[in-house]
Amino acid sequence: MESSLLLSITTFAYLLCMAFYLVGVVFRTDRMLLAGSITAFGTLVIQAIGILLRWWESYRIGYGHAPLSNLYESLVFAAWSIMLLYVILEFRSKQRVLGVFPSLFAFLAMAYASFSDQIDSKIQPLVPALKSNWLIAHVVTCFLGYAAFAVSCGISILYLLKKNQMSDSNEKGILIYLPSSRQLDEFNYQMIFFGFLWLSLGIITGSVWANSAWGTYWSWDPKETWSLITWLIYAALLHARTMKGWRGTRVAWLSLLGFVCVLFTYFGVNFLLSGLHSYAVK
């Protein structure tokens, strides 16, 4: 069995997972939510096997590198990271209703990686700049941060929907299954704080890697600049929450703004701005 088959299965499995969660929330069906959780965990395991198998295939054809070196592989790892963090959150919080958006994001990432004609899914040799052990540390830390921000984005959307429902005094709406606003705000904060720590590590490891590859720790490359902008937004969010007591709606909107910057840093910079990270397009 090849990794491409397992990763293709993963794409549709995340769609099924999202459908289970959505039906569970809309029709208030615990069995469907349970089916979503089982599908999420099973798909996560299959995808992990697929990633490890692709790594082994890289060695088998003579390239021998971790599957984190191009846009296809980073999207696969991003989807896996999002669902890993979400499954941990669900296990700890016992809140299956939070699974709609993480599974949707994971499906969209896998679908884009699998079906876009702009993305080459073949295993490719590394360009010289990527031949460093810092590659794994930098990509893993950055994408754990991005994944946490993706889960936070989903929670922020649910928070805003919940607040809107409460303002309409519609206590029997489809969002009645959601946790309280206070719980959603706390989950949101946990994900943002976790993501901020990992993004910080990602920027530090990336600087060390840049120095070994290009002879400078920081060169104001578009990817570096937008990573810093993203970091500053989440730093401002955490500062406002800690020092100014910001909670709830304002934090949710800032979280959405931060995730827009994450998306631009990841996709926008790759496709719209040329720089040292241009190799990541394909």
PDB file of C-alpha atoms in Angstrom:
ATOM      1  CA  MET A   1       0.000   0.000   0.000  1.00  0.00           C
ATOM      2  CA  GLU A   2       1.295   3.480  -0.873  1.00  0.00           C
ATOM      3  CA  SER A   3       1.004   6.629   1.208  1.00  0.00           C
ATOM      4  CA  SER A   4      -0.987   8.402  -1.523  1.00  0.00           C
ATOM      5  CA  LEU A   5      -3.853   5.927  -1.098  1.00  0.00           C
ATOM      6  CA  LEU A   6      -3.979   6.377   2.675  1.00  0.00           C
ATOM      7  CA  LEU A   7      -3.871  10.169   2.355  1.00  0.00           C
ATOM      8  CA  SER A   8      -6.640  10.090  -0.266  1.00  0.00           C
ATOM      9  CA  ILE A   9      -8.784   8.061   2.125  1.00  0.00           C
ATOM     10  CA  THR A  10      -8.014  10.623   4.788  1.00  0.00           C
ATOM     11  CA  THR A  11      -9.408  13.441   2.650  1.00  0.00           C
ATOM     12  CA  PHE A  12     -12.871  11.898   2.378  1.00  0.00           C
ATOM     13  CA  ALA A  13     -12.795  10.580   5.931  1.00  0.00           C
ATOM     14  CA  TYR A  14     -12.431  14.136   7.246  1.00  0.00           C
ATOM     15  CA  LEU A  15     -15.433  15.164   5.135  1.00  0.00           C
ATOM     16  CA  LEU A  16     -17.435  12.307   6.679  1.00  0.00           C
ATOM     17  CA  CYS A  17     -16.183  13.317  10.111  1.00  0.00           C
ATOM     18  CA  MET A  18     -17.333  16.905   9.602  1.00  0.00           C
ATOM     19  CA  ALA A  19     -20.740  15.672   8.394  1.00  0.00           C
ATOM     20  CA  PHE A  20     -21.181  13.561  11.544  1.00  0.00           C
ATOM     21  CA  TYR A  21     -20.320  16.484  13.805  1.00  0.00           C
ATOM     22  CA  LEU A  22     -22.580  18.878  11.884  1.00  0.00           C
ATOM     23  CA  VAL A  23     -25.567  16.520  11.921  1.00  0.00           C
ATOM     24  CA  GLY A  24     -24.956  15.875  15.601  1.00  0.00           C
ATOM     25  CA  VAL A  25     -25.045  19.590  16.398  1.00  0.00           C
ATOM     26  CA  VAL A  26     -27.955  20.540  14.129  1.00  0.00           C
ATOM     27  CA  PHE A  27     -30.216  17.615  15.095  1.00  0.00           C
ATOM     28  CA  ARG A  28     -28.872  17.280  18.658  1.00  0.00           C
ATOM     29  CA  THR A  29     -27.906  13.659  18.181  1.00  0.00           C
ATOM     30  CA  ASP A  30     -25.346  12.260  20.585  1.00  0.00           C
ATOM     31  CA  ARG A  31     -24.809   9.165  18.452  1.00  0.00           C
ATOM     32  CA  MET A  32     -23.765  11.260  15.473  1.00  0.00           C
ATOM     33  CA  LEU A  33     -21.385  13.274  17.637  1.00  0.00           C
ATOM     34  CA  LEU A  34     -19.911   9.998  18.904  1.00  0.00           C
ATOM     35  CA  ALA A  35     -19.563   8.819  15.290  1.00  0.00           C
ATOM     36  CA  GLY A  36     -17.723  12.067  14.545  1.00  0.00           C
ATOM     37  CA  SER A  37     -15.308  11.459  17.417  1.00  0.00           C
ATOM     38  CA  ILE A  38     -14.626   7.860  16.358  1.00  0.00           C
ATOM     39  CA  THR A  39     -14.114   8.937  12.734  1.00  0.00           C
ATOM     40  CA  ALA A  40     -11.807  11.767  13.800  1.00  0.00           C
ATOM     41  CA  PHE A  41      -9.601   9.471  15.876  1.00  0.00           C
ATOM     42  CA  GLY A  42      -9.526   6.729  13.240  1.00  0.00           C
ATOM     43  CA  THR A  43      -8.692   9.183  10.460  1.00  0.00           C
ATOM     44  CA  LEU A  44      -5.952  10.737  12.550  1.00  0.00           C
ATOM     45  CA  VAL A  45      -4.321   7.318  12.965  1.00  0.00           C
ATOM     46  CA  ILE A  46      -4.629   6.514   9.234  1.00  0.00           C
ATOM     47  CA  GLN A  47      -3.126   9.873   8.320  1.00  0.00           C
ATOM     48  CA  ALA A  48      -0.233   9.374  10.749  1.00  0.00           C
ATOM     49  CA  ILE A  49       0.499   6.030   9.089  1.00  0.00           C
ATOM     50  CA  GLY A  50       0.289   7.712   5.676  1.00  0.00           C
ATOM     51  CA  ILE A  51       2.788  10.421   6.701  1.00  0.00           C
ATOM     52  CA  LEU A  52       5.225   7.837   8.123  1.00  0.00           C
ATOM     53  CA  LEU A  53       4.834   5.710   5.013  1.00  0.00           C
ATOM     54  CA  ARG A  54       5.596   8.705   2.771  1.00  0.00           C
ATOM     55  CA  TRP A  55       8.707   9.337   4.877  1.00  0.00           C
ATOM     56  CA  TRP A  56       9.808   5.720   4.305  1.00  0.00           C
ATOM     57  CA  GLU A  57       9.046   6.011   0.569  1.00  0.00           C
ATOM     58  CA  SER A  58      11.317   9.076   0.431  1.00  0.00           C
ATOM     59  CA  TYR A  59      14.202   6.953   1.705  1.00  0.00           C
ATOM     60  CA  ARG A  60      13.277   4.100  -0.619  1.00  0.00           C
ATOM     61  CA  ILE A  61      13.654   6.285  -3.739  1.00  0.00           C
ATOM     62  CA  GLY A  62      16.894   7.840  -2.485  1.00  0.00           C
ATOM     63  CA  TYR A  63      15.820  11.324  -1.312  1.00  0.00           C
ATOM     64  CA  GLY A  64      15.591  10.514   2.384  1.00  0.00           C
ATOM     65  CA  HIS A  65      13.864  13.463   4.026  1.00  0.00           C
ATOM     66  CA  ALA A  66      10.918  14.127   6.321  1.00  0.00           C
ATOM     67  CA  PRO A  67       7.621  14.775   4.471  1.00  0.00           C
ATOM     68  CA  LEU A  68       7.581  18.473   5.372  1.00  0.00           C
ATOM     69  CA  SER A  69       9.385  20.065   2.450  1.00  0.00           C
ATOM     70  CA  ASN A  70       6.747  21.369   0.013  1.00  0.00           C
ATOM     71  CA  LEU A  71       3.214  22.769  -0.056  1.00  0.00           C
ATOM     72  CA  TYR A  72       1.536  19.367  -0.440  1.00  0.00           C
ATOM     73  CA  GLU A  73       3.364  17.841   2.497  1.00  0.00           C
ATOM     74  CA  SER A  74       2.865  20.906   4.674  1.00  0.00           C
ATOM     75  CA  LEU A  75      -0.895  20.877   3.984  1.00  0.00           C
ATOM     76  CA  VAL A  76      -1.068  17.200   4.929  1.00  0.00           C
ATOM     77  CA  PHE A  77       0.823  17.905   8.135  1.00  0.00           C
ATOM     78  CA  ALA A  78      -1.349  20.967   8.839  1.00  0.00           C
ATOM     79  CA  ALA A  79      -4.541  18.897   8.580  1.00  0.00           C
ATOM     80  CA  TRP A  80      -3.062  16.224  10.848  1.00  0.00           C
ATOM     81  CA  SER A  81      -1.933  18.817  13.408  1.00  0.00           C
ATOM     82  CA  ILE A  82      -5.336  20.506  13.513  1.00  0.00           C
ATOM     83  CA  MET A  83      -7.126  17.237  14.200  1.00  0.00           C
ATOM     84  CA  LEU A  84      -4.503  16.088  16.705  1.00  0.00           C
ATOM     85  CA  LEU A  85      -4.962  19.225  18.804  1.00  0.00           C
ATOM     86  CA  TYR A  86      -8.719  19.080  18.434  1.00  0.00           C
ATOM     87  CA  VAL A  87      -8.931  15.416  19.513  1.00  0.00           C
ATOM     88  CA  ILE A  88      -6.836  16.239  22.597  1.00  0.00           C
ATOM     89  CA  LEU A  89      -9.111  19.205  23.362  1.00  0.00           C
ATOM     90  CA  GLU A  90     -12.215  17.068  22.918  1.00  0.00           C
ATOM     91  CA  PHE A  91     -10.813  14.329  25.147  1.00  0.00           C
ATOM     92  CA  ARG A  92     -10.021  16.811  27.913  1.00  0.00           C
ATOM     93  CA  SER A  93     -13.170  18.939  27.638  1.00  0.00           C
ATOM     94  CA  LYS A  94     -15.681  16.170  26.753  1.00  0.00           C
ATOM     95  CA  GLN A  95     -17.206  18.643  24.265  1.00  0.00           C
ATOM     96  CA  ARG A  96     -17.789  16.872  20.951  1.00  0.00           C
ATOM     97  CA  VAL A  97     -19.789  19.778  19.524  1.00  0.00           C
ATOM     98  CA  LEU A  98     -16.566  21.700  18.921  1.00  0.00           C
ATOM     99  CA  GLY A  99     -15.523  19.325  16.155  1.00  0.00           C
ATOM    100  CA  VAL A 100     -17.347  20.876  13.189  1.00  0.00           C
ATOM    101  CA  PHE A 101     -14.806  23.543  12.282  1.00  0.00           C
ATOM    102  CA  PRO A 102     -11.544  21.636  12.972  1.00  0.00           C
ATOM    103  CA  SER A 103     -12.742  18.725  10.817  1.00  0.00           C
ATOM    104  CA  LEU A 104     -13.876  21.207   8.131  1.00  0.00           C
ATOM    105  CA  PHE A 105     -10.454  22.905   8.125  1.00  0.00           C
ATOM    106  CA  ALA A 106      -8.703  19.520   7.981  1.00  0.00           C
ATOM    107  CA  PHE A 107     -10.881  18.440   5.056  1.00  0.00           C
ATOM    108  CA  LEU A 108     -10.287  21.692   3.143  1.00  0.00           C
ATOM    109  CA  ALA A 109      -6.522  21.413   3.643  1.00  0.00           C
ATOM    110  CA  MET A 110      -6.474  17.809   2.418  1.00  0.00           C
ATOM    111  CA  ALA A 111      -8.838  18.531  -0.477  1.00  0.00           C
ATOM    112  CA  TYR A 112      -6.712  21.462  -1.634  1.00  0.00           C
ATOM    113  CA  ALA A 113      -3.547  19.379  -1.351  1.00  0.00           C
ATOM    114  CA  SER A 114      -5.116  16.466  -3.237  1.00  0.00           C
ATOM    115  CA  PHE A 115      -7.114  18.152  -5.988  1.00  0.00           C
ATOM    116  CA  SER A 116      -5.431  21.483  -6.802  1.00  0.00           C
ATOM    117  CA  ASP A 117      -3.513  21.535 -10.093  1.00  0.00           C
ATOM    118  CA  GLN A 118      -1.168  24.096  -8.499  1.00  0.00           C
ATOM    119  CA  ILE A 119       0.224  21.507  -6.100  1.00  0.00           C
ATOM    120  CA  ASP A 120       2.603  18.692  -6.981  1.00  0.00           C
ATOM    121  CA  SER A 121       2.112  15.710  -4.681  1.00  0.00           C
ATOM    122  CA  LYS A 122       5.207  13.835  -5.860  1.00  0.00           C
ATOM    123  CA  ILE A 123       8.080  13.246  -3.457  1.00  0.00           C
ATOM    124  CA  GLN A 124      10.822  15.641  -4.567  1.00  0.00           C
ATOM    125  CA  PRO A 125      14.518  16.072  -3.717  1.00  0.00           C
ATOM    126  CA  LEU A 126      15.354  18.841  -1.288  1.00  0.00           C
ATOM    127  CA  VAL A 127      16.714  22.172  -2.492  1.00  0.00           C
ATOM    128  CA  PRO A 128      20.031  23.043  -0.761  1.00  0.00           C
ATOM    129  CA  ALA A 129      18.411  25.476   1.697  1.00  0.00           C
ATOM    130  CA  LEU A 130      16.175  22.706   3.064  1.00  0.00           C
ATOM    131  CA  LYS A 131      18.976  20.239   3.735  1.00  0.00           C
ATOM    132  CA  SER A 132      19.101  20.929   7.442  1.00  0.00           C
ATOM    133  CA  ASN A 133      17.907  19.186  10.573  1.00  0.00           C
ATOM    134  CA  TRP A 134      16.342  22.513  11.551  1.00  0.00           C
ATOM    135  CA  LEU A 135      13.731  21.899   8.832  1.00  0.00           C
ATOM    136  CA  ILE A 136      11.800  19.423  10.983  1.00  0.00           C
ATOM    137  CA  ALA A 137      11.992  21.569  14.138  1.00  0.00           C
ATOM    138  CA  HIS A 138      10.936  24.741  12.307  1.00  0.00           C
ATOM    139  CA  VAL A 139       8.023  23.238  10.359  1.00  0.00           C
ATOM    140  CA  VAL A 140       6.666  21.157  13.251  1.00  0.00           C
ATOM    141  CA  THR A 141       6.716  24.062  15.717  1.00  0.00           C
ATOM    142  CA  CYS A 142       5.171  26.524  13.253  1.00  0.00           C
ATOM    143  CA  PHE A 143       2.401  24.168  12.205  1.00  0.00           C
ATOM    144  CA  LEU A 144       1.501  23.208  15.750  1.00  0.00           C
ATOM    145  CA  GLY A 145       1.043  26.928  16.314  1.00  0.00           C
ATOM    146  CA  TYR A 146      -1.011  27.340  13.142  1.00  0.00           C
ATOM    147  CA  ALA A 147      -3.119  24.306  14.065  1.00  0.00           C
ATOM    148  CA  ALA A 148      -3.913  25.728  17.494  1.00  0.00           C
ATOM    149  CA  PHE A 149      -4.933  29.029  15.878  1.00  0.00           C
ATOM    150  CA  ALA A 150      -7.186  27.117  13.452  1.00  0.00           C
ATOM    151  CA  VAL A 151      -8.955  25.371  16.340  1.00  0.00           C
ATOM    152  CA  SER A 152      -9.180  28.736  18.110  1.00  0.00           C
ATOM    153  CA  CYS A 153     -10.750  30.252  14.975  1.00  0.00           C
ATOM    154  CA  GLY A 154     -13.455  27.582  15.018  1.00  0.00           C
ATOM    155  CA  ILE A 155     -14.145  28.156  18.700  1.00  0.00           C
ATOM    156  CA  SER A 156     -14.298  31.923  18.113  1.00  0.00           C
ATOM    157  CA  ILE A 157     -16.927  31.463  15.393  1.00  0.00           C
ATOM    158  CA  LEU A 158     -18.986  29.254  17.717  1.00  0.00           C
ATOM    159  CA  TYR A 159     -18.596  31.821  20.495  1.00  0.00           C
ATOM    160  CA  LEU A 160     -19.892  34.635  18.302  1.00  0.00           C
ATOM    161  CA  LEU A 161     -22.808  32.480  17.110  1.00  0.00           C
ATOM    162  CA  LYS A 162     -23.617  31.598  20.707  1.00  0.00           C
ATOM    163  CA  LYS A 163     -23.568  35.241  21.773  1.00  0.00           C
ATOM    164  CA  ASN A 164     -25.795  36.180  18.848  1.00  0.00           C
ATOM    165  CA  GLN A 165     -28.217  33.422  19.805  1.00  0.00           C
ATOM    166  CA  MET A 166     -28.312  34.633  23.390  1.00  0.00           C
ATOM    167  CA  SER A 167     -28.987  38.212  22.284  1.00  0.00           C
ATOM    168  CA  ASP A 168     -31.982  36.929  20.322  1.00  0.00           C
ATOM    169  CA  SER A 169     -33.242  35.077  23.444  1.00  0.00           C
ATOM    170  CA  ASN A 170     -33.604  31.989  21.269  1.00  0.00           C
ATOM    171  CA  GLU A 171     -32.712  29.408  23.896  1.00  0.00           C
ATOM    172  CA  LYS A 172     -33.977  26.518  21.763  1.00  0.00           C
ATOM    173  CA  GLY A 173     -31.860  27.247  18.690  1.00  0.00           C
ATOM    174  CA  ILE A 174     -29.584  24.683  17.040  1.00  0.00           C
ATOM    175  CA  LEU A 175     -26.626  25.939  19.077  1.00  0.00           C
ATOM    176  CA  ILE A 176     -28.154  24.863  22.380  1.00  0.00           C
ATOM    177  CA  TYR A 177     -25.672  21.967  22.424  1.00  0.00           C
ATOM    178  CA  LEU A 178     -22.722  24.332  22.618  1.00  0.00           C
ATOM    179  CA  PRO A 179     -20.853  24.890  25.880  1.00  0.00           C
ATOM    180  CA  SER A 180     -21.502  28.117  27.770  1.00  0.00           C
ATOM    181  CA  SER A 181     -19.952  31.347  26.503  1.00  0.00           C
ATOM    182  CA  ARG A 182     -17.572  31.315  29.451  1.00  0.00           C
ATOM    183  CA  GLN A 183     -16.361  27.810  28.596  1.00  0.00           C
ATOM    184  CA  LEU A 184     -15.899  28.713  24.923  1.00  0.00           C
ATOM    185  CA  ASP A 185     -13.910  31.787  25.920  1.00  0.00           C
ATOM    186  CA  GLU A 186     -11.670  29.663  28.150  1.00  0.00           C
ATOM    187  CA  PHE A 187     -11.115  27.033  25.410  1.00  0.00           C
ATOM    188  CA  ASN A 188     -10.301  29.855  23.020  1.00  0.00           C
ATOM    189  CA  TYR A 189      -7.723  31.305  25.385  1.00  0.00           C
ATOM    190  CA  GLN A 190      -6.085  27.908  25.928  1.00  0.00           C
ATOM    191  CA  MET A 191      -5.700  27.315  22.195  1.00  0.00           C
ATOM    192  CA  ILE A 192      -4.368  30.824  21.524  1.00  0.00           C
ATOM    193  CA  PHE A 193      -1.832  30.609  24.345  1.00  0.00           C
ATOM    194  CA  PHE A 194      -0.698  27.162  23.199  1.00  0.00           C
ATOM    195  CA  GLY A 195      -0.407  28.322  19.586  1.00  0.00           C
ATOM    196  CA  PHE A 196       1.473  31.471  20.570  1.00  0.00           C
ATOM    197  CA  LEU A 197       4.132  29.445  22.390  1.00  0.00           C
ATOM    198  CA  TRP A 198       4.638  27.136  19.412  1.00  0.00           C
ATOM    199  CA  LEU A 199       4.677  29.981  16.875  1.00  0.00           C
ATOM    200  CA  SER A 200       7.314  31.717  18.994  1.00  0.00           C
ATOM    201  CA  LEU A 201       9.419  28.559  18.930  1.00  0.00           C
ATOM    202  CA  GLY A 202       8.809  28.297  15.191  1.00  0.00           C
ATOM    203  CA  ILE A 203      10.132  31.817  14.585  1.00  0.00           C
ATOM    204  CA  ILE A 204      13.194  31.148  16.771  1.00  0.00           C
ATOM    205  CA  THR A 205      14.028  27.828  15.092  1.00  0.00           C
ATOM    206  CA  GLY A 206      13.405  29.434  11.704  1.00  0.00           C
ATOM    207  CA  SER A 207      15.908  32.195  12.513  1.00  0.00           C
ATOM    208  CA  VAL A 208      18.558  29.670  13.496  1.00  0.00           C
ATOM    209  CA  TRP A 209      17.865  27.713  10.316  1.00  0.00           C
ATOM    210  CA  ALA A 210      18.008  30.910   8.206  1.00  0.00           C
ATOM    211  CA  ASN A 211      21.414  31.736   9.650  1.00  0.00           C
ATOM    212  CA  SER A 212      22.751  28.307   8.706  1.00  0.00           C
ATOM    213  CA  ALA A 213      21.163  28.430   5.225  1.00  0.00           C
ATOM    214  CA  TRP A 214      21.535  32.084   4.190  1.00  0.00           C
ATOM    215  CA  GLY A 215      24.003  33.501   6.701  1.00  0.00           C
ATOM    216  CA  THR A 216      21.577  35.803   8.516  1.00  0.00           C
ATOM    217  CA  TYR A 217      19.080  35.314  11.328  1.00  0.00           C
ATOM    218  CA  TRP A 218      16.535  37.749   9.890  1.00  0.00           C
ATOM    219  CA  SER A 219      16.281  39.204   6.379  1.00  0.00           C
ATOM    220  CA  TRP A 220      12.751  40.708   6.329  1.00  0.00           C
ATOM    221  CA  ASP A 221      11.694  38.133   3.773  1.00  0.00           C
ATOM    222  CA  PRO A 222       7.881  38.394   3.191  1.00  0.00           C
ATOM    223  CA  LYS A 223       7.292  35.105   5.040  1.00  0.00           C
ATOM    224  CA  GLU A 224       9.347  36.310   8.003  1.00  0.00           C
ATOM    225  CA  THR A 225       7.640  39.697   8.030  1.00  0.00           C
ATOM    226  CA  TRP A 226       4.128  38.238   7.980  1.00  0.00           C
ATOM    227  CA  SER A 227       5.048  35.657  10.595  1.00  0.00           C
ATOM    228  CA  LEU A 228       6.110  38.552  12.811  1.00  0.00           C
ATOM    229  CA  ILE A 229       2.841  40.426  12.085  1.00  0.00           C
ATOM    230  CA  THR A 230       0.872  37.295  13.032  1.00  0.00           C
ATOM    231  CA  TRP A 231       2.918  36.881  16.204  1.00  0.00           C
ATOM    232  CA  LEU A 232       2.326  40.540  17.157  1.00  0.00           C
ATOM    233  CA  ILE A 233      -1.456  40.203  16.736  1.00  0.00           C
ATOM    234  CA  TYR A 234      -1.644  37.196  19.035  1.00  0.00           C
ATOM    235  CA  ALA A 235       0.809  38.856  21.451  1.00  0.00           C
ATOM    236  CA  ALA A 236      -1.479  41.909  21.544  1.00  0.00           C
ATOM    237  CA  LEU A 237      -4.478  39.640  22.136  1.00  0.00           C
ATOM    238  CA  LEU A 238      -2.814  37.892  25.080  1.00  0.00           C
ATOM    239  CA  HIS A 239      -1.588  41.216  26.462  1.00  0.00           C
ATOM    240  CA  ALA A 240      -5.070  42.745  26.240  1.00  0.00           C
ATOM    241  CA  ARG A 241      -6.589  39.725  27.964  1.00  0.00           C
ATOM    242  CA  THR A 242      -4.004  39.644  30.740  1.00  0.00           C
ATOM    243  CA  MET A 243      -3.485  43.361  31.379  1.00  0.00           C
ATOM    244  CA  LYS A 244      -6.772  44.903  30.238  1.00  0.00           C
ATOM    245  CA  GLY A 245      -9.141  42.093  31.128  1.00  0.00           C
ATOM    246  CA  TRP A 246     -10.412  41.581  27.604  1.00  0.00           C
ATOM    247  CA  ARG A 247     -12.710  38.603  27.325  1.00  0.00           C
ATOM    248  CA  GLY A 248     -15.350  37.135  25.050  1.00  0.00           C
ATOM    249  CA  THR A 249     -16.365  38.965  21.910  1.00  0.00           C
ATOM    250  CA  ARG A 250     -13.294  41.184  21.511  1.00  0.00           C
ATOM    251  CA  VAL A 251     -10.956  38.216  21.973  1.00  0.00           C
ATOM    252  CA  ALA A 252     -12.998  36.172  19.485  1.00  0.00           C
ATOM    253  CA  TRP A 253     -12.768  38.889  16.820  1.00  0.00           C
ATOM    254  CA  LEU A 254      -9.033  39.319  17.403  1.00  0.00           C
ATOM    255  CA  SER A 255      -8.636  35.553  17.101  1.00  0.00           C
ATOM    256  CA  LEU A 256     -10.380  35.656  13.712  1.00  0.00           C
ATOM    257  CA  LEU A 257      -8.120  38.521  12.611  1.00  0.00           C
ATOM    258  CA  GLY A 258      -5.078  36.561  13.731  1.00  0.00           C
ATOM    259  CA  PHE A 259      -6.156  33.507  11.759  1.00  0.00           C
ATOM    260  CA  VAL A 260      -6.641  35.626   8.623  1.00  0.00           C
ATOM    261  CA  CYS A 261      -2.998  36.652   9.037  1.00  0.00           C
ATOM    262  CA  VAL A 262      -2.035  32.992   9.491  1.00  0.00           C
ATOM    263  CA  LEU A 263      -3.736  32.153   6.187  1.00  0.00           C
ATOM    264  CA  PHE A 264      -2.036  35.043   4.404  1.00  0.00           C
ATOM    265  CA  THR A 265       1.338  34.087   5.872  1.00  0.00           C
ATOM    266  CA  TYR A 266       0.844  30.534   4.660  1.00  0.00           C
ATOM    267  CA  PHE A 267      -0.941  30.968   1.305  1.00  0.00           C
ATOM    268  CA  GLY A 268      -0.819  34.652   0.393  1.00  0.00           C
ATOM    269  CA  VAL A 269       2.916  35.072   0.806  1.00  0.00           C
ATOM    270  CA  ASN A 270       3.590  31.862  -1.146  1.00  0.00           C
ATOM    271  CA  PHE A 271       1.483  32.853  -4.148  1.00  0.00           C
ATOM    272  CA  LEU A 272       1.583  36.649  -4.159  1.00  0.00           C
ATOM    273  CA  LEU A 273       4.992  37.622  -2.799  1.00  0.00           C
ATOM    274  CA  SER A 274       8.296  36.198  -3.934  1.00  0.00           C
ATOM    275  CA  GLY A 275      11.074  35.615  -1.444  1.00  0.00           C
ATOM    276  CA  LEU A 276      13.389  33.123   0.165  1.00  0.00           C
ATOM    277  CA  HIS A 277      10.436  30.833   0.898  1.00  0.00           C
ATOM    278  CA  SER A 278       9.245  30.670  -2.731  1.00  0.00           C
ATOM    279  CA  TYR A 279      10.335  27.031  -2.934  1.00  0.00           C
ATOM    280  CA  ALA A 280       7.329  26.235  -0.703  1.00  0.00           C
ATOM    281  CA  VAL A 281       4.825  27.004  -3.491  1.00  0.00           C
ATOM    282  CA  LYS A 282       5.025  23.580  -5.023  1.00  0.00           C
TER     283      LYS A 282
END
